[in-house]
PDB file of C-alpha atoms in Angstrom:
ATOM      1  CA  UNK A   1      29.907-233.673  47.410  1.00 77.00           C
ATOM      2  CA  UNK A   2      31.197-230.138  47.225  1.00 84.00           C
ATOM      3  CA  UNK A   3      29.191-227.476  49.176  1.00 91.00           C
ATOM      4  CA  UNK A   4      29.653-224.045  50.571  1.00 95.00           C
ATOM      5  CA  UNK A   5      27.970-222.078  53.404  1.00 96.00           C
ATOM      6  CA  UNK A   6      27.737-218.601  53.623  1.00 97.00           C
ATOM      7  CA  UNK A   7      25.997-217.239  56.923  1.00 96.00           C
ATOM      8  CA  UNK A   8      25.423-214.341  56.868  1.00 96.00           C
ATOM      9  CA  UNK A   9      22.553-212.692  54.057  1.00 96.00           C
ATOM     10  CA  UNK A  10      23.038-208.887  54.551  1.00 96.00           C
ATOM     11  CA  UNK A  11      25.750-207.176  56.473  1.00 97.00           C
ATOM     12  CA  UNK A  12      26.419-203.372  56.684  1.00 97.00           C
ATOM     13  CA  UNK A  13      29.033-201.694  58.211  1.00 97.00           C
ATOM     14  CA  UNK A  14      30.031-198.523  58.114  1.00 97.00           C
ATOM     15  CA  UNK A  15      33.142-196.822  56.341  1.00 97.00           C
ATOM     16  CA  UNK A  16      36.635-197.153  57.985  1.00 97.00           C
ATOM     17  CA  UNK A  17      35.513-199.911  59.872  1.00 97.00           C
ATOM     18  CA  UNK A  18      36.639-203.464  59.681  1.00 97.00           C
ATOM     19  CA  UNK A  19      34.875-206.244  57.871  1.00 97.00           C
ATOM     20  CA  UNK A  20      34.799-209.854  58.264  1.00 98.00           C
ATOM     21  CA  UNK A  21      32.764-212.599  56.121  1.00 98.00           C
ATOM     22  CA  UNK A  22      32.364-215.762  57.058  1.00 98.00           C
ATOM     23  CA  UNK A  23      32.631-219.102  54.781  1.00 98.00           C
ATOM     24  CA  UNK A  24      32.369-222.705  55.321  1.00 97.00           C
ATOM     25  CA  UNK A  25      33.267-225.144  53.304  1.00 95.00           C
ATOM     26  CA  UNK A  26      32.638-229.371  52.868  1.00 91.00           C
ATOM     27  CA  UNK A  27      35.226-231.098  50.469  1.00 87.00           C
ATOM     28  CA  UNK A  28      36.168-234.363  50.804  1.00 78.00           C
ATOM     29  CA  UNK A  29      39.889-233.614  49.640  1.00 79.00           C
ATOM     30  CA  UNK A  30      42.347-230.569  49.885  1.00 79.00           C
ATOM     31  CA  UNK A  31      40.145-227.904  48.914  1.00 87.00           C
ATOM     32  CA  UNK A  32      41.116-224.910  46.572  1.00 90.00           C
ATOM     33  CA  UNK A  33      39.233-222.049  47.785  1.00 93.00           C
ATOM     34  CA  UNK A  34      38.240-218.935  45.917  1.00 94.00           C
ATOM     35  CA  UNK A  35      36.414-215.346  46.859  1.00 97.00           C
ATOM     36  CA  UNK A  36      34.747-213.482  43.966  1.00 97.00           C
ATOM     37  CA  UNK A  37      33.150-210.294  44.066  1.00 97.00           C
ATOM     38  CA  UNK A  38      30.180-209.212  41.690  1.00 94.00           C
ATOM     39  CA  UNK A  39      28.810-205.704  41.696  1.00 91.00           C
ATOM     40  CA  UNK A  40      25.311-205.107  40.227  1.00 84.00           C
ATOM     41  CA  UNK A  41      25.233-205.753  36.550  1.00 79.00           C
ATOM     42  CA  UNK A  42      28.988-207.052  36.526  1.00 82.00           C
ATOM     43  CA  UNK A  43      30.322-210.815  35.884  1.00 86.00           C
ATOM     44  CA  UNK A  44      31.767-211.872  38.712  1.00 93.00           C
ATOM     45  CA  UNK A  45      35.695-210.889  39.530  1.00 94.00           C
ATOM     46  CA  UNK A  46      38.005-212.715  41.198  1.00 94.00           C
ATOM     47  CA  UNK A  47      39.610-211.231  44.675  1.00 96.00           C
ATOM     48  CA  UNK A  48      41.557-214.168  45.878  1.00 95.00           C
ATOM     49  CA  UNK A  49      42.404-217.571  45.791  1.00 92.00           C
ATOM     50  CA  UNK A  50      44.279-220.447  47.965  1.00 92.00           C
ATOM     51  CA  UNK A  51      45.444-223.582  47.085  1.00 85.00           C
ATOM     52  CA  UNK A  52      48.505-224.514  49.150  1.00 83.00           C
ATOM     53  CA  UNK A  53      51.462-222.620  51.254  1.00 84.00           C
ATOM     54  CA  UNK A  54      50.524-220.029  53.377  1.00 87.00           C
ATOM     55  CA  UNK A  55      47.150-220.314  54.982  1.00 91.00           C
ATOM     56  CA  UNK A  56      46.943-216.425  54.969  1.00 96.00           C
ATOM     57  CA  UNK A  57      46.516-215.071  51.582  1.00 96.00           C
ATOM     58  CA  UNK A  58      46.206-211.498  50.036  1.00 96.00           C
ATOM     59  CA  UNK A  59      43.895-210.158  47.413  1.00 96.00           C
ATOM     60  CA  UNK A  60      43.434-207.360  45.549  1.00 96.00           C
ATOM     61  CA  UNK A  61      41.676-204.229  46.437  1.00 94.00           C
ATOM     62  CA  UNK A  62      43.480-204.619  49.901  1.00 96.00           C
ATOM     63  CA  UNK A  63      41.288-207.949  50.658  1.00 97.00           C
ATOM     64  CA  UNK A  64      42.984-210.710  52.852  1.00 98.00           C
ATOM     65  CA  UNK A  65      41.645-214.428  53.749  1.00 98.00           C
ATOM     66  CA  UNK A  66      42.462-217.045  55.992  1.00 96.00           C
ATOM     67  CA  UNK A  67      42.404-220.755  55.244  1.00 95.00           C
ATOM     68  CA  UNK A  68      41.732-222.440  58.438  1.00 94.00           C
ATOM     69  CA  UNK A  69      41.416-226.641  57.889  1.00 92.00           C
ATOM     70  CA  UNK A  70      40.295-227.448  61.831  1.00 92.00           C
ATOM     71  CA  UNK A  71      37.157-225.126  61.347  1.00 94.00           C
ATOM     72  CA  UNK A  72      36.714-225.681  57.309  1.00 94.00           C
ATOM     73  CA  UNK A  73      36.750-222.252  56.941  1.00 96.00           C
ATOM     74  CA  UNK A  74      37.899-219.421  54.780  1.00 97.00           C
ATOM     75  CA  UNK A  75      37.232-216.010  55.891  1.00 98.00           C
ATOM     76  CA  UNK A  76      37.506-212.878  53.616  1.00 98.00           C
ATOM     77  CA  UNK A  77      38.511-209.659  56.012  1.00 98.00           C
ATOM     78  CA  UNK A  78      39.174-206.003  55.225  1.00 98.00           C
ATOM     79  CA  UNK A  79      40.737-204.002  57.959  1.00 97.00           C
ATOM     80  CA  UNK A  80      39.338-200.743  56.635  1.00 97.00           C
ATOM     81  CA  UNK A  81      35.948-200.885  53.937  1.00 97.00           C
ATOM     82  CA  UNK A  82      35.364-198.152  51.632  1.00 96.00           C
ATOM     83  CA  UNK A  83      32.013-197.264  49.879  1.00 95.00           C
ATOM     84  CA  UNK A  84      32.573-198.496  46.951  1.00 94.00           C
ATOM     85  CA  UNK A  85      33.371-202.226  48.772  1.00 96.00           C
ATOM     86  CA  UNK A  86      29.601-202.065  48.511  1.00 96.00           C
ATOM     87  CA  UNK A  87      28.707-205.548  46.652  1.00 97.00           C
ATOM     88  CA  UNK A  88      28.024-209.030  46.799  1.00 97.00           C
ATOM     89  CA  UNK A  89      30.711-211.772  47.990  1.00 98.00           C
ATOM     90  CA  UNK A  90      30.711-215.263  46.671  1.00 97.00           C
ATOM     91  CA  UNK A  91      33.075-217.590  48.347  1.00 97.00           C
ATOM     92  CA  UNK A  92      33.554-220.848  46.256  1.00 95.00           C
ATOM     93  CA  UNK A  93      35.539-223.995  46.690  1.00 92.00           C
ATOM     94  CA  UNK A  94      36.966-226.406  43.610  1.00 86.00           C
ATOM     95  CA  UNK A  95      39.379-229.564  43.614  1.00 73.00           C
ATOM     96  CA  UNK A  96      42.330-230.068  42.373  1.00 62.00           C
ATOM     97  CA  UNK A  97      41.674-231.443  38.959  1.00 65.00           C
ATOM     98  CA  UNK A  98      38.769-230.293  36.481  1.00 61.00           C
ATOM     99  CA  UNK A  99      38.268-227.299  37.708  1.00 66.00           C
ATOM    100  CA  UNK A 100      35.054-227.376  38.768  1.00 80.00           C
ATOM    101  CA  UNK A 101      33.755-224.407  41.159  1.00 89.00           C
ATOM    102  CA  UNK A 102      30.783-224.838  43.811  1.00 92.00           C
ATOM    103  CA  UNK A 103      29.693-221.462  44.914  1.00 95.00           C
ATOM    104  CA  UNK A 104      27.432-220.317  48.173  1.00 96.00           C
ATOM    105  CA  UNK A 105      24.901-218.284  47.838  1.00 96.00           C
ATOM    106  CA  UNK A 106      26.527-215.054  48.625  1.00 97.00           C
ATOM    107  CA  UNK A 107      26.738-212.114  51.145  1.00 98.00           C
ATOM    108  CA  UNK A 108      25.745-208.440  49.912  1.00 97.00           C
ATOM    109  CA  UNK A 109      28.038-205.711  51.717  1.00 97.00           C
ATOM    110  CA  UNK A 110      26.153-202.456  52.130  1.00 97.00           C
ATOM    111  CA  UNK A 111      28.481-199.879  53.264  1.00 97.00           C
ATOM    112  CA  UNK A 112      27.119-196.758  55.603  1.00 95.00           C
ATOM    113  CA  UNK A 113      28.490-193.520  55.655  1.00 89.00           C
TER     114      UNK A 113
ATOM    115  CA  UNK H   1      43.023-208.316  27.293  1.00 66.00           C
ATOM    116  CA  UNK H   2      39.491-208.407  26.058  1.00 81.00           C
ATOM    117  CA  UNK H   3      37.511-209.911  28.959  1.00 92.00           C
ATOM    118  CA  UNK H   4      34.218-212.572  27.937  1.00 96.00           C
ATOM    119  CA  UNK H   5      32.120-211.234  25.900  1.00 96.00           C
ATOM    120  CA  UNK H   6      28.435-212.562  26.023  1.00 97.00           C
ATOM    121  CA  UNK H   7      25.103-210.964  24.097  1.00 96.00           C
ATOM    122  CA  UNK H   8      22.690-210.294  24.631  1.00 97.00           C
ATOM    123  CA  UNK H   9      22.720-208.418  27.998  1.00 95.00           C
ATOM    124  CA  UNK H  10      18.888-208.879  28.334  1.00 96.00           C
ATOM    125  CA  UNK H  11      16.237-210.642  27.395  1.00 97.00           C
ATOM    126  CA  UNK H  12      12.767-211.075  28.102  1.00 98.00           C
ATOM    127  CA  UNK H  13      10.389-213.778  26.526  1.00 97.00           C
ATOM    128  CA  UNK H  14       7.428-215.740  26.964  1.00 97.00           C
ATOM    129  CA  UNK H  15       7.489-219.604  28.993  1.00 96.00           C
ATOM    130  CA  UNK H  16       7.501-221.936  26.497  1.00 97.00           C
ATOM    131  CA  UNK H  17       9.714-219.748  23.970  1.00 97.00           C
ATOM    132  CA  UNK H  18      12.884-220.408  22.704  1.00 97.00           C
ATOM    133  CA  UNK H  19      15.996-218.409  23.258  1.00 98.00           C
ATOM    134  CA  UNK H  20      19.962-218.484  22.720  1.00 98.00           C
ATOM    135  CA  UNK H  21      23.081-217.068  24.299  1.00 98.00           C
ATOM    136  CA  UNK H  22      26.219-216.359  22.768  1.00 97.00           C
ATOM    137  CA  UNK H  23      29.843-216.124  24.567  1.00 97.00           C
ATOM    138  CA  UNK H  24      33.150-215.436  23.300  1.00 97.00           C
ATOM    139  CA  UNK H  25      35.795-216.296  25.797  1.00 96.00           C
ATOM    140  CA  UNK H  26      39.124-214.892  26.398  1.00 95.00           C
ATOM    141  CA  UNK H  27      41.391-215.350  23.384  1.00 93.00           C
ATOM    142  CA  UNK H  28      43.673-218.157  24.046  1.00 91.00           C
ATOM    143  CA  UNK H  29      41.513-219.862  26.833  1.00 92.00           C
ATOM    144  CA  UNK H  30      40.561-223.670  26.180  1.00 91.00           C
ATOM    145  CA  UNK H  31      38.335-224.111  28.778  1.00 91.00           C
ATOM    146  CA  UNK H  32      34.393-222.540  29.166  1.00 94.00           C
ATOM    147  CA  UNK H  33      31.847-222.430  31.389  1.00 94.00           C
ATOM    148  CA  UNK H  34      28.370-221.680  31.306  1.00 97.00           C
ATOM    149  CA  UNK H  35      26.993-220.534  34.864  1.00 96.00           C
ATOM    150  CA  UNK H  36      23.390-220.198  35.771  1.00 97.00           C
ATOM    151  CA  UNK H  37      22.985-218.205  38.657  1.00 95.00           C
ATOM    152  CA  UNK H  38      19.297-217.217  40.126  1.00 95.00           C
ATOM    153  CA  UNK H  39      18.252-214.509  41.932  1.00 92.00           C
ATOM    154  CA  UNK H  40      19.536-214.614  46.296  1.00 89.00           C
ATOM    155  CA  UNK H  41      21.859-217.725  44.967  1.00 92.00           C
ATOM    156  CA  UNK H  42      25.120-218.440  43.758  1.00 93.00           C
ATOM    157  CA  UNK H  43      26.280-219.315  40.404  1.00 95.00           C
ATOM    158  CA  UNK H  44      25.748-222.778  38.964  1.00 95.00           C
ATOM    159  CA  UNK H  45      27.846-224.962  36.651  1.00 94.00           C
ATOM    160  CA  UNK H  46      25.702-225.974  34.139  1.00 96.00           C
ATOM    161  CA  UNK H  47      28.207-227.069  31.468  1.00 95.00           C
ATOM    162  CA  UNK H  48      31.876-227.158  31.055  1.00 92.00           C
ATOM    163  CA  UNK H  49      34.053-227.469  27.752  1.00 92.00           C
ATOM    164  CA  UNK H  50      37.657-227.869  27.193  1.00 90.00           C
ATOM    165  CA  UNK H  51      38.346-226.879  23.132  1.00 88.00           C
ATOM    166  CA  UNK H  52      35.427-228.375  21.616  1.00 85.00           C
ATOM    167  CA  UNK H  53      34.569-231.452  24.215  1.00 91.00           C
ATOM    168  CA  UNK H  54      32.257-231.543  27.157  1.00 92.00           C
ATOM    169  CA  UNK H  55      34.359-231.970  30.243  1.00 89.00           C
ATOM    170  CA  UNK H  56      30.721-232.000  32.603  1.00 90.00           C
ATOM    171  CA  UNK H  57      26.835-230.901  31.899  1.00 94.00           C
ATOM    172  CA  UNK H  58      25.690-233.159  34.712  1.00 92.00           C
ATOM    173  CA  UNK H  59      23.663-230.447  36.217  1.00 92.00           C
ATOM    174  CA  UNK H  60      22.122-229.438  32.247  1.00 96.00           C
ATOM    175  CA  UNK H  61      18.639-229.737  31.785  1.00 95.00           C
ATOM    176  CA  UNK H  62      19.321-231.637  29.016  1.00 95.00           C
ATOM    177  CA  UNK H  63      15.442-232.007  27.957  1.00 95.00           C
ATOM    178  CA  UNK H  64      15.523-228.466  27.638  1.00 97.00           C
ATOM    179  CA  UNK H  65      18.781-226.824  27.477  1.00 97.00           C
ATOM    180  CA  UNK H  66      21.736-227.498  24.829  1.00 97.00           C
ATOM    181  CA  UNK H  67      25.058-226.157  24.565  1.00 97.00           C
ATOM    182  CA  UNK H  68      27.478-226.368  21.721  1.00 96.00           C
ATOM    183  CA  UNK H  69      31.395-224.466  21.439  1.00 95.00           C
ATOM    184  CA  UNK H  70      31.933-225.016  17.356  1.00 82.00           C
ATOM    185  CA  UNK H  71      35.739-224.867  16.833  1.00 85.00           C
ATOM    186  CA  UNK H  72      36.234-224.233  20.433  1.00 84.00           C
ATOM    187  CA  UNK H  73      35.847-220.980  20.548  1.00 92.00           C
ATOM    188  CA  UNK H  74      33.016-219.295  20.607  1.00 96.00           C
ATOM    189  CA  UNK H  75      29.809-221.058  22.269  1.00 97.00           C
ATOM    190  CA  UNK H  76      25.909-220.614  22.049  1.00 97.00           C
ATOM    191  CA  UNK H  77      23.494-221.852  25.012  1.00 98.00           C
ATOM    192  CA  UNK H  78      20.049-222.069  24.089  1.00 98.00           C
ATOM    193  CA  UNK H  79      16.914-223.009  25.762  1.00 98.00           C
ATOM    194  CA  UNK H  80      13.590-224.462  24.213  1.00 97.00           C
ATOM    195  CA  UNK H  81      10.925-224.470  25.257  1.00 96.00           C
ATOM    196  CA  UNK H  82      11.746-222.013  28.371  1.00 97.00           C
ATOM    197  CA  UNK H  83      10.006-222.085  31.589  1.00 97.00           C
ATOM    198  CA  UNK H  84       9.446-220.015  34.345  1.00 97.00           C
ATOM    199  CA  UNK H  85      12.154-221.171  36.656  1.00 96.00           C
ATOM    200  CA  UNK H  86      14.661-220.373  33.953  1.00 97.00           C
ATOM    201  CA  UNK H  87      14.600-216.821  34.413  1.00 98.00           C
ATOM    202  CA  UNK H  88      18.299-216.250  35.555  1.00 97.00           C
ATOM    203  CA  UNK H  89      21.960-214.298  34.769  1.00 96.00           C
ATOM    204  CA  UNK H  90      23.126-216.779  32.782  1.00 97.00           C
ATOM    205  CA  UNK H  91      27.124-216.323  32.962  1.00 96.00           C
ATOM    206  CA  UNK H  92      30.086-217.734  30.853  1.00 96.00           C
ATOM    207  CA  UNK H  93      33.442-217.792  31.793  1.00 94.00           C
ATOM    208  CA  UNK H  94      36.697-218.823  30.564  1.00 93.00           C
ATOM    209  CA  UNK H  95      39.951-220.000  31.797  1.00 91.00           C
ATOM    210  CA  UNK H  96      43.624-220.985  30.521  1.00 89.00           C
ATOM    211  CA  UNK H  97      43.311-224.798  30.633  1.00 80.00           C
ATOM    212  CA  UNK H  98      40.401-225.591  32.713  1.00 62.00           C
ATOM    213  CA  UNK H  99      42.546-229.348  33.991  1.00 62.00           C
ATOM    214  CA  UNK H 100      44.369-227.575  36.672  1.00 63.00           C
ATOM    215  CA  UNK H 101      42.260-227.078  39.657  1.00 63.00           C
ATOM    216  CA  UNK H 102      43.981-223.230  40.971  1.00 69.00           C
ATOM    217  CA  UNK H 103      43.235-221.761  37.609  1.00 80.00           C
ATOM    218  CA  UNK H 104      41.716-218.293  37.671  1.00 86.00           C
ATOM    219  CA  UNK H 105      37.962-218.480  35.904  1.00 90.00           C
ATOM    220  CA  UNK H 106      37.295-215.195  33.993  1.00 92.00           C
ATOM    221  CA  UNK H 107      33.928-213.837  34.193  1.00 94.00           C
ATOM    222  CA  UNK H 108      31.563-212.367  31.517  1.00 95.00           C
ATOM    223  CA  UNK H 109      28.944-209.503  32.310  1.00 94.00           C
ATOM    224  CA  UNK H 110      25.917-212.432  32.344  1.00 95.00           C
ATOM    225  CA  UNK H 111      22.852-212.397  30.202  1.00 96.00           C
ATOM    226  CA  UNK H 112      19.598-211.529  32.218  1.00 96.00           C
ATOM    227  CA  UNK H 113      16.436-213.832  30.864  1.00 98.00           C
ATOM    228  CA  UNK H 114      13.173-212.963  32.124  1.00 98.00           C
ATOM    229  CA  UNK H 115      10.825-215.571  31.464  1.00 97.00           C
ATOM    230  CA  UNK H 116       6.683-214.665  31.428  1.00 97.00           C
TER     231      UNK H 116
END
């Protein structure tokens, strides 16, 4: 079965710096891999997604991930957060037919000035 | 584009109540999604139709929850009778085809249910 792991509950960092959040993934097959973002009160909106080619792929609001198959892994970074990056991240992995998304349980940015 | 639309935005009722939601997906998209996503955990597929069929409710409550997308379009989730554990965002989403495994789901805003 499909499952996700997100470490990390809570992280803060503070504005300009770098940000890194970690995902984990189980799948049985290729995986297709997705980041969503939801801010408070708001559906949740897509930032990127990978399903083949080039294991580094680029978002939008300047977000990048890295699909990494040794470590099952999928990494969101930012080399530079803003405040209004504050939300909460959902990482999420399907299969290739159905569409069918298993999400983890999230990571809330907070952002420090 | 018109993103999901979903009503009502909140609702509070009392356990063993009834209640419905209503979604309206992107225009154009055959494939739906109803998401139920409680609080400090990520969204859950609870039911999935392509045009007016069922693709998967194998995580519904089916003794308690029901789901129907008349003329696949628009689509109503209801509960009855609610309990406790179902207060949730409930969320509906759309997408394109829904058979394709790197298609984009669209989110809706999310109905909040508090349950008493």
């Amino acid at each position: 079965a499909q499952s996700v792991t997100q470490p990390d509950i809570h992280i803060t960092v503070s504005e300009g710096a770098s940000l890194e959040l970690r995902c984990n993934y189980s799948y049985g097959a290729t995986p297709y891999l997705f980041w969503y973002v939801q801010s408070p009160g708001q559906g949740l909106q897509l930032l990127l997604k990978y399903f083949s080619g080039d294991t580094l792929v680029q978002g939008i609001k300047g977000f990048e991930a890295e699909f990494k198959r040794s470590q099952s892994s999928f990494n969101l970074r930012k080399p530079s957060v803003h405040w209004s990056d504050a939300a909460e991240y959902f990482c999420a992995v399907g299969g290739a037919y159905g569409n069918k998304l298993v999400f983890g349980a999230g990571t809330i940015l907070r952002v420090k000035s | 584009e018109a993103g999901v639309a979903q009503s009502p935005r909140y609702k509070i009722i009392e356990k063993r109540q009834s209640v419905a939601f209503w979604c309206n997906p992107i225009s154009g998209h055959a494939t739906l999604y109803w998401y139920q996503q409680i609080l400090g955990q990520g969204p859950k597929l609870l039911i999935q139709f392509q045009n007016n069929g069922v693709v998967d409710d194998s995580q519904l409550p089916k003794d308690r929850f029901s789901a129907e997308r008349l003329k696949g379009v628009d689509s109503t989730l209801k509960i009855q009778p609610a309990k406790l554990e179902d207060s949730a965002v409930y969320l509906c989403a759309s997408s394109l085809d829904g058979g394709q495994g790197q298609e984009t789901q669209y989110f809706g805003p999310g109905t909040r249910l508090l349950v008493l």
